Each structure stands twice: as C-alpha cells, then as structure tokens.
Short mmCIF file of C-alpha atoms and ligand atoms in Angstrom, two decimals:
data_model
loop_
_atom_site.label_atom_id
_atom_site.label_comp_id
_atom_site.label_asym_id
_atom_site.label_seq_id
_atom_site.Cartn_x
_atom_site.Cartn_y
_atom_site.Cartn_z
CA UNK A 1 12.36 -26.33 -11.57
CA UNK A 2 10.67 -28.94 -14.04
CA UNK A 3 6.30 -29.29 -13.03
CA UNK A 4 7.38 -32.66 -13.18
CA UNK A 5 9.47 -32.55 -10.30
CA UNK A 6 7.29 -29.87 -8.00
CA UNK A 7 4.60 -32.64 -8.75
CA UNK A 8 6.45 -35.35 -8.03
CA UNK A 9 7.37 -33.65 -4.29
CA UNK A 10 3.66 -32.49 -3.48
CA UNK A 11 2.38 -36.47 -4.45
CA UNK A 12 4.61 -38.29 -2.16
CA UNK A 13 2.80 -36.07 0.88
CA UNK A 14 5.85 -33.37 0.78
CA UNK A 15 5.38 -30.29 2.92
CA UNK A 16 6.39 -27.24 0.89
CA UNK A 17 5.51 -23.59 1.28
CA UNK A 18 2.07 -22.34 1.88
CA UNK A 19 0.98 -18.51 1.64
CA UNK A 20 -2.11 -16.82 2.99
CA UNK A 21 -3.16 -13.89 0.74
CA UNK A 22 -3.64 -13.08 -3.00
CA UNK A 23 -1.78 -9.32 -3.17
CA UNK A 24 1.10 -8.28 -4.10
CA UNK A 25 3.68 -10.01 -1.94
CA UNK A 26 2.26 -12.71 -1.67
CA UNK A 27 3.44 -12.89 -5.69
CA UNK A 28 6.28 -11.73 -5.50
CA UNK A 29 7.31 -13.66 -3.05
CA UNK A 30 6.16 -17.54 -4.88
CA UNK A 31 7.92 -16.21 -8.66
CA UNK A 32 11.04 -15.71 -6.31
CA UNK A 33 11.24 -19.12 -5.10
CA UNK A 34 10.70 -21.03 -8.11
CA UNK A 35 12.50 -17.97 -9.85
CA UNK A 36 15.24 -19.06 -7.09
CA UNK A 37 15.96 -22.99 -7.54
CA UNK A 38 12.17 -24.27 -4.65
CA UNK A 39 11.36 -27.58 -6.24
CA UNK A 40 8.71 -28.51 -3.48
CA UNK A 41 5.40 -27.44 -3.51
CA UNK A 42 4.00 -23.70 -3.90
CA UNK A 43 0.74 -22.86 -2.59
CA UNK A 44 -1.50 -19.81 -2.53
CA UNK A 45 -4.89 -18.25 -0.88
CA UNK A 46 -6.14 -16.13 -1.64
CA UNK A 47 -9.89 -14.59 -0.34
CA UNK A 48 -10.26 -13.73 -4.09
CA UNK A 49 -10.54 -15.05 -6.75
CA UNK A 50 -8.37 -12.73 -8.94
CA UNK A 51 -4.81 -13.44 -9.17
CA UNK A 52 -2.54 -11.03 -7.92
CA UNK A 53 -2.72 -7.79 -8.65
CA UNK A 54 -1.05 -4.92 -8.62
CA UNK A 55 -3.05 -2.33 -6.51
CA UNK A 56 -2.18 1.42 -7.13
CA UNK A 57 -4.32 1.89 -9.99
CA UNK A 58 -7.69 0.46 -8.16
CA UNK A 59 -7.62 4.94 -7.13
CA UNK A 60 -5.76 5.82 -10.85
CA UNK A 61 -5.36 4.66 -14.32
CA UNK A 62 -7.93 1.40 -13.58
CA UNK A 63 -10.50 4.27 -12.53
CA UNK A 64 -9.69 6.07 -15.23
CA UNK A 65 -10.21 3.74 -17.52
CA UNK A 66 -6.57 3.91 -19.60
CA UNK A 67 -5.49 0.19 -18.13
CA UNK A 68 -7.44 -2.88 -17.38
CA UNK A 69 -7.48 -5.18 -15.24
CA UNK A 70 -5.37 -8.21 -16.48
CA UNK A 71 -2.51 -5.65 -17.12
CA UNK A 72 -2.53 -5.05 -13.21
CA UNK A 73 -1.11 -8.62 -13.16
CA UNK A 74 1.88 -8.56 -12.28
CA UNK A 75 2.43 -12.44 -13.39
CA UNK A 76 0.46 -13.17 -16.15
CA UNK A 77 -2.50 -16.49 -14.81
CA UNK A 78 -0.74 -18.73 -16.60
CA UNK A 79 2.62 -18.01 -14.93
CA UNK A 80 0.42 -19.95 -12.05
CA UNK A 81 0.27 -23.37 -13.96
CA UNK A 82 3.03 -23.43 -15.78
CA UNK A 83 5.43 -22.80 -11.96
CA UNK A 84 2.98 -25.94 -10.76
CA UNK A 85 2.17 -22.69 -8.13
CA UNK A 86 -1.08 -24.86 -6.43
CA UNK A 87 -4.12 -22.08 -6.32
CA UNK A 88 -6.75 -21.69 -4.11
CA UNK A 89 -8.01 -18.48 -5.17
CA UNK A 90 -11.74 -17.16 -3.27
CA UNK A 91 -10.61 -19.31 -0.91
CA UNK A 92 -10.38 -18.07 2.80
CA UNK A 93 -7.34 -19.06 5.85
CA UNK A 94 -8.95 -19.61 8.89
CA UNK A 95 -7.51 -20.86 11.42
CA UNK A 96 -2.90 -21.67 11.80
CA UNK A 97 -2.38 -24.53 14.13
CA UNK A 98 1.14 -23.78 15.25
CA UNK A 99 1.94 -27.29 16.95
CA UNK A 100 0.37 -28.96 14.12
CA UNK A 101 1.93 -26.62 11.28
CA UNK A 102 -1.65 -26.57 9.36
CA UNK A 103 -3.67 -24.21 7.56
CA UNK A 104 -7.97 -24.77 7.82
CA UNK A 105 -10.01 -22.92 5.46
CA UNK A 106 -12.83 -21.72 4.47
CA UNK A 107 -13.32 -25.03 1.98
CA UNK A 108 -12.76 -26.98 5.03
CA UNK A 109 -10.19 -28.87 3.80
CA UNK A 110 -6.19 -28.23 6.30
CA UNK A 111 -3.09 -27.95 4.84
CA UNK A 112 -0.02 -28.73 6.16
CA UNK A 113 3.68 -26.54 5.54
CA UNK A 114 6.99 -26.44 6.09
CA UNK A 115 6.89 -22.92 5.29
CA UNK A 116 4.00 -20.68 6.05
CA UNK A 117 3.81 -17.20 4.77
CA UNK A 118 0.74 -14.89 6.15
CA UNK A 119 -0.20 -11.93 3.70
CA UNK A 120 -2.48 -10.31 4.21
CA UNK A 121 -2.35 -7.47 3.46
CA UNK A 122 -5.24 -4.21 5.68
CA UNK A 123 -8.75 -3.79 4.51
CA UNK A 124 -10.38 -0.11 4.61
CA UNK A 125 -10.92 1.32 8.31
CA UNK A 126 -14.90 1.70 9.12
CA UNK A 127 -14.21 3.82 12.19
CA UNK A 128 -10.56 5.80 13.37
CA UNK A 129 -11.45 8.68 14.34
CA UNK A 130 -14.58 8.86 13.46
CA UNK A 131 -15.80 5.86 15.30
CA UNK A 132 -18.83 6.38 16.09
CA UNK A 133 -19.77 7.66 11.52
CA UNK A 134 -24.08 5.82 11.70
CA UNK A 135 -24.74 4.83 7.51
CA UNK A 136 -21.47 3.54 6.63
CA UNK A 137 -23.23 0.42 5.53
CA UNK A 138 -25.44 2.43 3.99
CA UNK A 139 -25.71 1.29 -0.08
CA UNK A 140 -23.91 4.22 -1.81
CA UNK A 141 -21.10 4.33 0.62
CA UNK A 142 -17.90 2.62 -1.07
CA UNK A 143 -14.21 1.54 0.30
CA UNK A 144 -11.28 0.68 -2.27
CA UNK A 145 -9.57 -2.21 -1.61
CA UNK A 146 -10.13 -4.66 -4.40
CA UNK A 147 -10.54 -4.35 -7.87
CA UNK A 148 -14.10 -6.14 -7.21
CA UNK A 149 -14.67 -1.65 -5.28
CA UNK A 150 -12.47 -0.35 -7.95
CA UNK A 151 -14.43 -1.99 -10.46
CA UNK A 152 -17.64 -1.13 -8.58
CA UNK A 153 -16.62 2.79 -8.02
CA UNK A 154 -16.10 3.23 -11.64
CA UNK A 155 -19.87 2.05 -12.57
CA UNK A 156 -20.56 4.84 -10.55
CA UNK A 157 -18.10 7.79 -11.97
CA UNK A 158 -21.06 9.46 -14.42
CA UNK A 159 -20.00 12.66 -15.69
CA UNK A 160 -22.40 16.01 -13.21
CA UNK A 161 -22.20 13.42 -9.92
CA UNK A 162 -21.34 14.57 -6.75
CA UNK A 163 -18.72 12.32 -4.96
CA UNK A 164 -18.20 13.22 -1.51
CA UNK A 165 -14.66 11.37 -0.42
CA UNK A 166 -14.37 11.30 4.26
CA UNK A 167 -10.46 11.55 4.76
CA UNK A 168 -7.65 13.04 2.27
CA UNK A 169 -5.13 10.56 2.97
CA UNK A 170 -3.16 8.92 -0.09
CA UNK A 171 -6.02 7.06 -1.63
CA UNK A 172 -9.11 9.07 -1.03
CA UNK A 173 -6.68 12.18 -2.81
CA UNK A 174 -5.63 9.77 -6.25
CA UNK A 175 -10.01 9.70 -5.81
CA UNK A 176 -10.74 12.70 -6.22
CA UNK A 177 -8.12 13.47 -8.69
CA UNK A 178 -10.09 10.53 -10.74
CA UNK A 179 -13.56 11.03 -10.06
CA UNK A 180 -12.87 14.74 -11.78
CA UNK A 181 -10.77 13.77 -14.75
CA UNK A 182 -14.40 12.02 -15.12
CA UNK A 183 -15.94 15.31 -15.33
CA UNK A 184 -18.01 14.42 -10.67
CA UNK A 185 -18.25 17.06 -8.16
CA UNK A 186 -15.93 16.31 -5.86
CA UNK A 187 -16.34 16.71 -1.87
CA UNK A 188 -14.00 16.38 0.72
CA UNK A 189 -13.35 16.33 3.79
CA UNK A 190 -11.24 15.81 6.73
CA UNK A 191 -10.35 17.03 10.83
CA UNK A 192 -7.16 17.68 9.62
CA UNK A 193 -6.10 21.41 7.95
CA UNK A 194 -4.35 20.28 5.54
CA UNK A 195 -4.31 16.42 3.39
CA UNK A 196 -1.90 13.68 3.41
CA UNK A 197 -1.43 16.12 7.47
CA UNK A 198 -0.01 12.94 9.01
CA UNK A 199 2.27 11.41 6.19
CA UNK A 200 3.69 14.25 4.67
CA UNK A 201 2.96 17.65 6.74
CA UNK A 202 1.81 20.85 5.47
CA UNK A 203 3.69 22.40 3.01
CA UNK A 204 3.10 19.23 0.62
CA UNK A 205 -0.33 18.93 2.71
CA UNK A 206 -0.98 22.16 1.24
CA UNK A 207 0.45 21.98 -2.07
CA UNK A 208 -2.02 18.72 -2.38
CA UNK A 209 -4.61 21.34 -1.40
CA UNK A 210 -3.91 23.95 -3.30
CA UNK A 211 -3.65 21.80 -7.11
CA UNK A 212 -6.93 19.70 -5.99
CA UNK A 213 -8.00 22.91 -4.60
CA UNK A 214 -7.67 24.39 -9.13
CA UNK A 215 -9.44 21.65 -10.36
CA UNK A 216 -12.44 22.78 -8.79
CA UNK A 217 -12.35 20.12 -5.55
CA UNK A 218 -14.65 21.22 -2.78
CA UNK A 219 -12.74 20.91 0.58
CA UNK A 220 -14.09 21.38 3.74
CA UNK A 221 -11.05 20.90 5.72
CA UNK A 222 -10.80 20.60 9.66
CA UNK A 223 -14.56 18.84 8.62
CA UNK A 224 -15.66 16.72 10.99
CA UNK A 225 -18.10 13.69 9.69
CA UNK A 226 -20.89 12.56 12.59
CA UNK A 227 -22.78 10.43 10.42
CA UNK A 228 -24.31 9.53 6.21
CA UNK A 229 -28.06 9.18 6.01
CA UNK A 230 -30.38 7.95 3.49
CA UNK A 231 -32.23 10.82 2.15
CA UNK A 232 -35.09 9.51 0.18
CA UNK A 233 -35.60 9.69 -4.12
CA UNK A 234 -32.21 11.75 -3.34
CA UNK A 235 -29.16 9.86 -2.86
CA UNK A 236 -26.85 10.83 1.19
CA UNK A 237 -25.81 13.18 3.08
CA UNK A 238 -22.66 13.71 4.92
CA UNK A 239 -23.38 14.90 8.13
CA UNK A 240 -21.03 17.03 9.95
CA UNK A 241 -22.10 19.92 12.37
CA UNK A 242 -21.36 22.03 9.85
CA UNK A 243 -24.73 20.49 8.62
CA UNK A 244 -25.93 18.54 6.30
CA UNK A 245 -23.96 17.83 2.13
CA UNK A 246 -26.14 15.79 -0.58
CA UNK A 247 -23.93 13.06 -2.51
CA UNK A 248 -24.46 10.38 -5.20
CA UNK A 249 -21.46 8.24 -3.57
CA UNK A 250 -19.77 8.63 -0.74
CA UNK A 251 -16.17 7.07 -0.82
CA UNK A 252 -15.08 6.58 3.24
CA UNK A 253 -11.20 6.51 2.66
CA UNK A 254 -9.91 6.84 6.73
CA UNK A 255 -6.79 4.45 6.05
CA UNK A 256 -6.55 0.43 7.03
CA UNK A 257 -6.13 -1.85 9.10
CA UNK A 258 -3.74 -4.97 8.98
CA UNK A 259 -5.70 -7.73 9.39
CA UNK A 260 -3.38 -9.95 11.73
CA UNK A 261 -6.70 -12.22 13.63
CA UNK A 262 -4.89 -15.43 12.01
CA UNK A 263 -1.57 -14.49 13.45
CA UNK A 264 -3.09 -13.17 17.35
CA UNK A 265 -5.92 -15.84 16.81
CA UNK A 266 -2.11 -18.17 16.54
CA UNK A 267 -0.28 -15.97 18.81
CA UNK A 268 2.23 -15.14 17.00
CA UNK A 269 3.94 -11.76 18.43
CA UNK A 270 1.73 -8.89 16.90
CA UNK A 271 2.22 -5.05 17.32
CA UNK A 272 0.83 -2.97 15.19
CA UNK A 273 1.41 -5.72 12.50
CA UNK A 274 2.76 -9.40 12.44
CA UNK A 275 5.88 -8.58 14.18
CA UNK A 276 9.34 -10.21 12.79
CA UNK A 277 12.76 -9.16 12.15
CA UNK A 278 14.97 -8.82 9.70
CA UNK A 279 14.61 -12.21 7.33
CA UNK A 280 11.06 -11.76 8.40
CA UNK A 281 10.34 -14.39 10.77
CA UNK A 282 8.11 -14.33 13.23
CA UNK A 283 7.94 -15.20 16.71
CA UNK A 284 7.43 -18.89 15.16
CA UNK A 285 10.35 -19.45 13.00
CA UNK A 286 8.82 -21.80 10.74
CA UNK A 287 6.13 -18.68 9.67
CA UNK A 288 7.56 -15.92 8.16
CA UNK A 289 5.16 -11.90 7.52
CA UNK A 290 5.23 -9.52 4.74
CA UNK A 291 4.16 -6.86 2.68
CA UNK A 292 0.90 -4.28 4.65
CA UNK A 293 0.87 -7.20 7.11
CA UNK A 294 4.11 -7.36 8.67
CA UNK A 295 5.63 -4.95 11.45
CA UNK A 296 9.63 -5.71 10.54
CA UNK A 297 13.18 -5.10 11.71
CA UNK A 298 14.23 -2.64 9.43
CA UNK A 299 18.34 -3.32 9.66
CA UNK A 300 19.24 0.63 8.26
CA UNK A 301 16.84 2.59 11.39
CA UNK A 302 17.49 0.08 13.63
CA UNK A 303 13.71 -0.36 14.27
CA UNK A 304 10.35 -2.42 13.95
CA UNK A 305 8.00 -0.82 11.09
CA UNK A 306 5.52 -1.36 9.18
CA UNK A 307 4.46 -0.67 5.71
CA UNK A 308 2.04 0.09 3.39
CA UNK A 309 3.27 0.33 0.13
CA UNK A 310 4.01 -1.40 -3.60
CA UNK A 311 7.37 -1.16 -2.67
CA UNK A 312 7.88 -2.98 0.27
CA UNK A 313 5.91 -5.62 -0.88
CA UNK A 314 7.73 -6.30 -3.45
CA UNK A 315 10.65 -6.08 -1.78
CA UNK A 316 9.59 -8.19 1.37
CA UNK A 317 8.12 -10.72 -0.82
CA UNK A 318 11.54 -10.79 -2.39
CA UNK A 319 13.78 -10.75 0.40
CA UNK A 320 10.69 -13.74 2.30
CA UNK A 321 12.26 -16.05 -0.29
CA UNK A 322 15.48 -15.45 -0.27
CA UNK A 323 14.87 -16.26 3.83
CA UNK A 324 13.37 -19.61 2.62
CA UNK A 325 16.19 -19.88 0.74
CA UNK A 326 18.51 -19.79 2.98
CA UNK A 327 20.10 -16.67 1.56
CA UNK A 328 21.52 -14.28 3.83
CA UNK A 329 19.64 -10.47 3.16
CA UNK A 330 18.06 -8.73 5.46
CA UNK A 331 15.87 -6.02 5.48
CA UNK A 332 17.91 -2.72 4.76
CA UNK A 333 15.96 -0.32 2.49
CA UNK A 334 13.97 2.61 2.93
CA UNK A 335 10.64 2.81 2.66
CA UNK A 336 9.68 3.74 -0.92
CA UNK A 337 6.51 5.71 -2.31
CA UNK A 338 4.66 7.45 -5.22
CA UNK A 339 1.22 8.94 -5.74
CA UNK A 340 -0.50 10.44 -9.21
CA UNK A 341 -3.12 13.91 -8.42
CA UNK A 342 -3.36 15.62 -11.83
CA UNK A 343 -0.62 16.53 -13.11
CA UNK A 344 1.05 16.35 -9.68
CA UNK A 345 3.44 12.86 -10.17
CA UNK A 346 5.56 12.42 -7.25
CA UNK A 347 8.23 9.62 -5.36
CA UNK A 348 9.70 9.70 -1.68
CA UNK A 349 12.25 7.71 -0.20
CA UNK A 350 13.85 7.34 3.00
CA UNK A 351 11.99 7.97 7.06
CA UNK A 352 10.89 11.48 7.49
CA UNK A 353 9.31 12.55 11.14
CA UNK A 354 7.24 14.61 11.90
CA UNK A 355 10.02 16.42 13.64
CA UNK A 356 12.13 17.23 10.89
CA UNK A 357 13.43 20.26 9.27
CA UNK A 358 11.90 21.07 6.10
CA UNK A 359 14.57 22.26 2.70
CA UNK A 360 12.46 23.36 0.23
CA UNK A 361 14.32 22.65 -3.75
CA UNK A 362 12.96 24.94 -6.89
CA UNK A 363 10.26 26.72 -6.43
CA UNK A 364 6.42 25.00 -4.80
CA UNK A 365 4.52 27.54 -7.13
CA UNK A 366 5.76 26.35 -10.51
CA UNK A 367 5.13 22.68 -9.54
CA UNK A 368 9.04 20.71 -9.80
CA UNK A 369 10.80 20.96 -6.71
CA UNK A 370 12.62 18.49 -4.40
CA UNK A 371 11.49 18.95 -0.38
CA UNK A 372 13.99 17.17 2.04
CA UNK A 373 13.98 16.15 5.49
CA UNK A 374 16.25 16.94 7.82
CA UNK A 375 17.28 16.01 11.91
CA UNK A 376 20.24 18.00 13.61
CA UNK A 377 21.57 18.46 9.85
CA UNK A 378 21.09 14.97 8.75
CA UNK A 379 19.37 13.96 5.64
CA UNK A 380 16.30 11.48 7.33
CA UNK A 381 13.83 11.54 3.95
CA UNK A 382 13.14 13.54 0.09
CA UNK A 383 10.84 14.01 -2.31
CA UNK A 384 11.04 14.80 -5.49
CA UNK A 385 8.00 16.15 -7.08
CA UNK A 386 6.99 16.52 -11.52
CA UNK A 387 11.56 15.90 -11.45
CA UNK A 388 12.13 12.18 -12.04
CA UNK A 389 15.30 10.28 -13.03
CA UNK A 390 16.49 11.10 -9.21
CA UNK A 391 14.55 9.37 -7.20
CA UNK A 392 18.20 6.57 -6.78
CA UNK A 393 20.62 9.95 -6.34
CA UNK A 394 17.89 10.84 -3.23
CA UNK A 395 18.17 7.72 -2.22
CA UNK A 396 22.41 7.95 -1.78
CA UNK A 397 22.21 11.18 -0.10
CA UNK A 398 20.27 10.24 2.83
CA UNK A 399 21.98 10.14 6.23
CA UNK A 400 24.35 12.99 4.74
CA UNK A 401 24.99 16.10 6.55
CA UNK A 402 24.50 18.78 3.62
CA UNK A 403 24.16 22.48 4.47
CA UNK A 404 20.66 24.39 3.36
CA UNK A 405 21.93 26.94 1.67
CA UNK A 406 23.51 23.90 -0.25
CA UNK A 407 20.57 21.77 -1.13
CA UNK A 408 18.45 25.00 -2.33
CA UNK A 409 20.44 26.47 -4.89
CA UNK A 410 19.06 24.68 -7.43
CA UNK A 411 22.59 25.96 -9.35
CA UNK A 412 24.57 23.34 -7.65
CA UNK A 413 24.37 19.65 -9.90
CA UNK A 414 21.73 18.16 -7.99
CA UNK A 415 23.42 14.60 -8.80
CA UNK A 416 26.64 16.17 -7.99
CA UNK A 417 25.39 16.79 -4.62
C1 FAD B 501 -6.08 1.61 -4.46
C2 FAD B 501 -5.07 1.47 -3.55
C3 FAD B 501 -4.11 2.42 -4.45
C4 FAD B 501 -2.48 2.50 -3.54
N1 FAD B 501 -1.75 3.54 -4.29
C5 FAD B 501 -0.74 3.51 -4.13
C6 FAD B 501 1.10 4.28 -4.40
O1 FAD B 501 0.51 4.95 -5.66
N2 FAD B 501 2.21 3.94 -4.12
C7 FAD B 501 1.44 3.24 -2.88
O2 FAD B 501 3.63 2.88 -3.06
N3 FAD B 501 0.71 1.88 -2.28
C8 FAD B 501 -0.68 2.11 -3.15
N4 FAD B 501 -1.16 1.22 -2.60
C9 FAD B 501 -0.74 -0.32 -1.26
C10 FAD B 501 0.07 -0.83 -2.28
O3 FAD B 501 -1.12 -0.86 -2.96
C11 FAD B 501 -0.02 -1.89 -0.99
O4 FAD B 501 1.04 -1.47 -0.29
C12 FAD B 501 0.51 -3.53 -1.31
O5 FAD B 501 -1.25 -3.65 -2.05
C13 FAD B 501 -0.32 -4.37 -0.20
O6 FAD B 501 0.87 -5.93 -0.48
P1 FAD B 501 0.45 -7.14 0.58
O7 FAD B 501 0.12 -7.85 -0.80
O8 FAD B 501 1.67 -6.86 1.83
O9 FAD B 501 -1.20 -6.85 0.86
P2 FAD B 501 -2.42 -6.99 0.32
O10 FAD B 501 -2.14 -6.23 -1.40
O11 FAD B 501 -3.50 -6.19 0.21
O12 FAD B 501 -2.35 -8.43 -0.05
C14 FAD B 501 -3.45 -8.71 0.60
C15 FAD B 501 -4.17 -10.32 0.46
O13 FAD B 501 -4.29 -10.72 1.06
C16 FAD B 501 -5.94 -11.55 1.01
N5 FAD B 501 -6.59 -11.89 2.30
C17 FAD B 501 -6.50 -11.82 3.04
N6 FAD B 501 -6.74 -12.23 4.96
C18 FAD B 501 -6.70 -13.51 3.58
C19 FAD B 501 -7.15 -14.97 4.04
N7 FAD B 501 -7.31 -14.97 6.27
N8 FAD B 501 -7.64 -16.25 3.64
C20 FAD B 501 -5.99 -15.77 2.30
N9 FAD B 501 -6.99 -14.41 1.84
C21 FAD B 501 -6.20 -13.26 2.19
C22 FAD B 501 -6.58 -10.36 1.02
O14 FAD B 501 -7.99 -11.60 -0.18
C23 FAD B 501 -5.76 -10.24 -1.02
O15 FAD B 501 -5.93 -10.64 -0.91
C24 FAD B 501 -2.60 1.99 -2.66
C25 FAD B 501 -3.44 0.33 -2.34
C26 FAD B 501 -4.62 0.94 -3.02
C27 FAD B 501 -5.57 -0.24 -1.49
#
C-alpha cells in the first residue's frame, strides 16, 4: 500500500488500528498488516523510546557485547516511516474507553480506533515468593526487561566484581553465564532445589546446575532471600536465613508479571492475562491482545494459555493481523522456546506438564541429548540440547505414541521416528 494512500486515509479522519506496546508482538502485527495490504492508518504507542527490538539477546549476546543494539531490531527504523506507521514512542497509553473506542495517552492526546491491539508485555516481578524482601529498590539492584536495563547492567559487568542473582529462571541463569564470560564472580540464589525447576523439571534443571557449577557459578539452591541492604563503602549484602552474602551488584530475576492494568480498567475479561479467543479477540471484539499479555485459546491443546516466549510473540503478532485482515486463521501452534548458556544451546517444543514421564535419548553427561516428555505413552513435548536442525521434526513427533525403548535407542534414526 502506498504511503500516499494511507496518509490520505488518515487525513480523511479514517479510523484504523492502534497498537499499544512497542515489543516484538506489536512489530510483527503492524508489519503483517501492511504486508497484507492494510491501507488504513496504523499507530504504534510505546512507552519506550526505541523502535521495537528483540529481547532475548539482552541477557545473552547484547550483554556479552557480541551483538550491537541495531541488530536487535526485527525491522529497521526506516521501515516504519516507509510503511507510514504513526510512531508514538516515549508515550504511554493510560486508559481505554471501550464505548467511545478511544485511547488516552500520557501526552494528553486521545486516539480513536477501529481495531485496538494490546501488546503491553510483561514487567519484572519485584515480590513473588520474596514479597517481604526489603532493599530491592537500592542502587546497584537491577532487573532486566528492556534495552535500557541491559545497558545499565552491561556497564557493571567488570571483571572481578561480584554479581548475586536472586532467582534461577531463564533470565537469571542466562545473565549468570554472560557475567562469568565477562570475568565476574557470580552467585545464584533460589528457594528451589534446582534452577528452572518449574519450567523444566528436575532432570534438565540438575543438568543446568552442573553446567553452571562447572563454570564457576556459586549456586545456593534451597536458599531464599530475606532482604538486600547497603553496606556503606563496600556495596550491598544479600541477606539469607543462612547468612549475608556481599555483592557489588544484584540482579532480581524472579519472574515477570503481565502489564494488564489497562485491560482490567477497561473492563475486559482478564485471567492470567487478557483473555482472548483463538483469533486473539478479547471480550470486546474490536480489541485484540497478543504476545506475553494474552491468555489465548489454543485450538490444538483445547485450552487457554499465556506464553512468555519470543516465538509466540512473533506468531501472535501475525495472527492478530490476519484476524484484522479477515483471514480464517487461529492459534493452533505449540509453544516453542530456546536458551543459550555457556556452551549449552537448546530448543523446546510442546506442552510439558509437571507429572509427565521423562525419557532421555543420548547421554546427558556428553552435553548432547534429547528429552521427551510423555503422558500415558503419548509424546507431549521434546527438547534438543546441543543437537541442531531437529526441532521441526520433534514438533512433528508430538502426539505420537512411540515405545520408550525406541525413543531411547540412539541407533534408531531420529528422523525416521
Ligand atoms: C532479558 C530477556 C531475555 C529473553 N530471552 C528469551 C529467550 O531466550 N527465548 C525466548 O523464547 N524468549 C525470551 N524472552 C521472552 C521474549 O522476549 C518475550 O516473550 C517477548 O519479548 C514478548 O513480546 P511482547 O511484544 O509480547 O512484549 P514485550 O517485548 O515485553 O513488549 C511490550 C512493550 O509494551 C510497552 N508498554 C507496556 N505498557 C504500555 C503502555 N501502557 N503504553 C505503551 N506502551 C506500553 C513496553 O514498554 C514494551 O515496549 C526474553 C525476555 C527477556 C526480557
């Protein structure tokens, strides 16, 4: 669609699509809209000052200095200009009037919409199981969600400093690996017995723990934190029931919470996130929600789910565009995610539940293996660790009923299973 045509539409006061949020889901939604021939005005409202960028490298390559900020952008800044997207960067959406179909912004302006897409993502959790923890707001205590956060942490990644990470989820463990690569002393604290316990279970969690210990990370598992205090002239101390741990900097990595306040105040149905159907439409049919914020109905799994992963943000951004364009598509794919820590790279696909049986193919000690999760003999999820170009095939194996011995036998060609 030509720029002249969309500008003319806006000049005639034609209502179009307003997207709240400047993350990956938002970027892919508006990109797909224009690629699909959407000619009406599109406005992107983002609290951040940057054009949308990818967050996964913020705890990995960007933090380690091997990927510059410009390479994080899925579409260059010039694309938004060329595609005639009205960019309202550094601007926060403060309220939605569903009756008037308007959004009020922090610069006191109001925008009308025909379709509104909420893509407000998540923010770092500050409480959680550490709800009574004091000192999380002291200088030197960081959270990691944005490019700005990653830049601030990167400045402190000076060899010899001591970083204490509270939380042993994906972001905590990834930053731990990046900080060790920069020569810092790293301590990780979690009340769980292994890292990633909730997400991946104890088998893979133990493997990740061994990897970090082997790379010099001090792991204090089964250890909660009661508070963080300033130690004048010395830095910080992290207080635990078993004693104080001195730190030059602290990363609070205890999870994320969805930015769903706008949706709640607007009267939309909100559960673990904004509740949307398989086409990502909320309880108000002119409002869609996508990415980390969306609790969407997955037609393959037959239930609602909210997924905080990169692949989902991209796919749901495109699906919301398809819905607005009137295409008959739905949320039918399985969750996928990846991580990189030290020399471990992995990809996961599927819908593992805590009670599923675990089947390992290969020798975990070698660092190259595949884990399958099975429920009553049926594969529910799979993960390839340091074995590449197999994840699409693993995806095709989900729902199959393959004997455990066949899965485990590395003499069987995986691609033939
Ligand atoms: C450090 C880090 C590492 C990660 N690593 C991985 C990984 O290895 N693998 C993986 O699969 N996933 C990873 N993820 C998760 C992945 O990045 C997210 O799932 C994805 O970014 C979600 O995209 P989103 O567009 O839904 O939300 P976000 O990317 O969070 O974007 C939300 C945007 O909305 C803006 N916003 C919020 N409220 C308002 C408002 N009221 N008005 C205007 N703007 C607003 C925010 O400022 C932000 O720009 C990582 C995330 C982080 C933070």
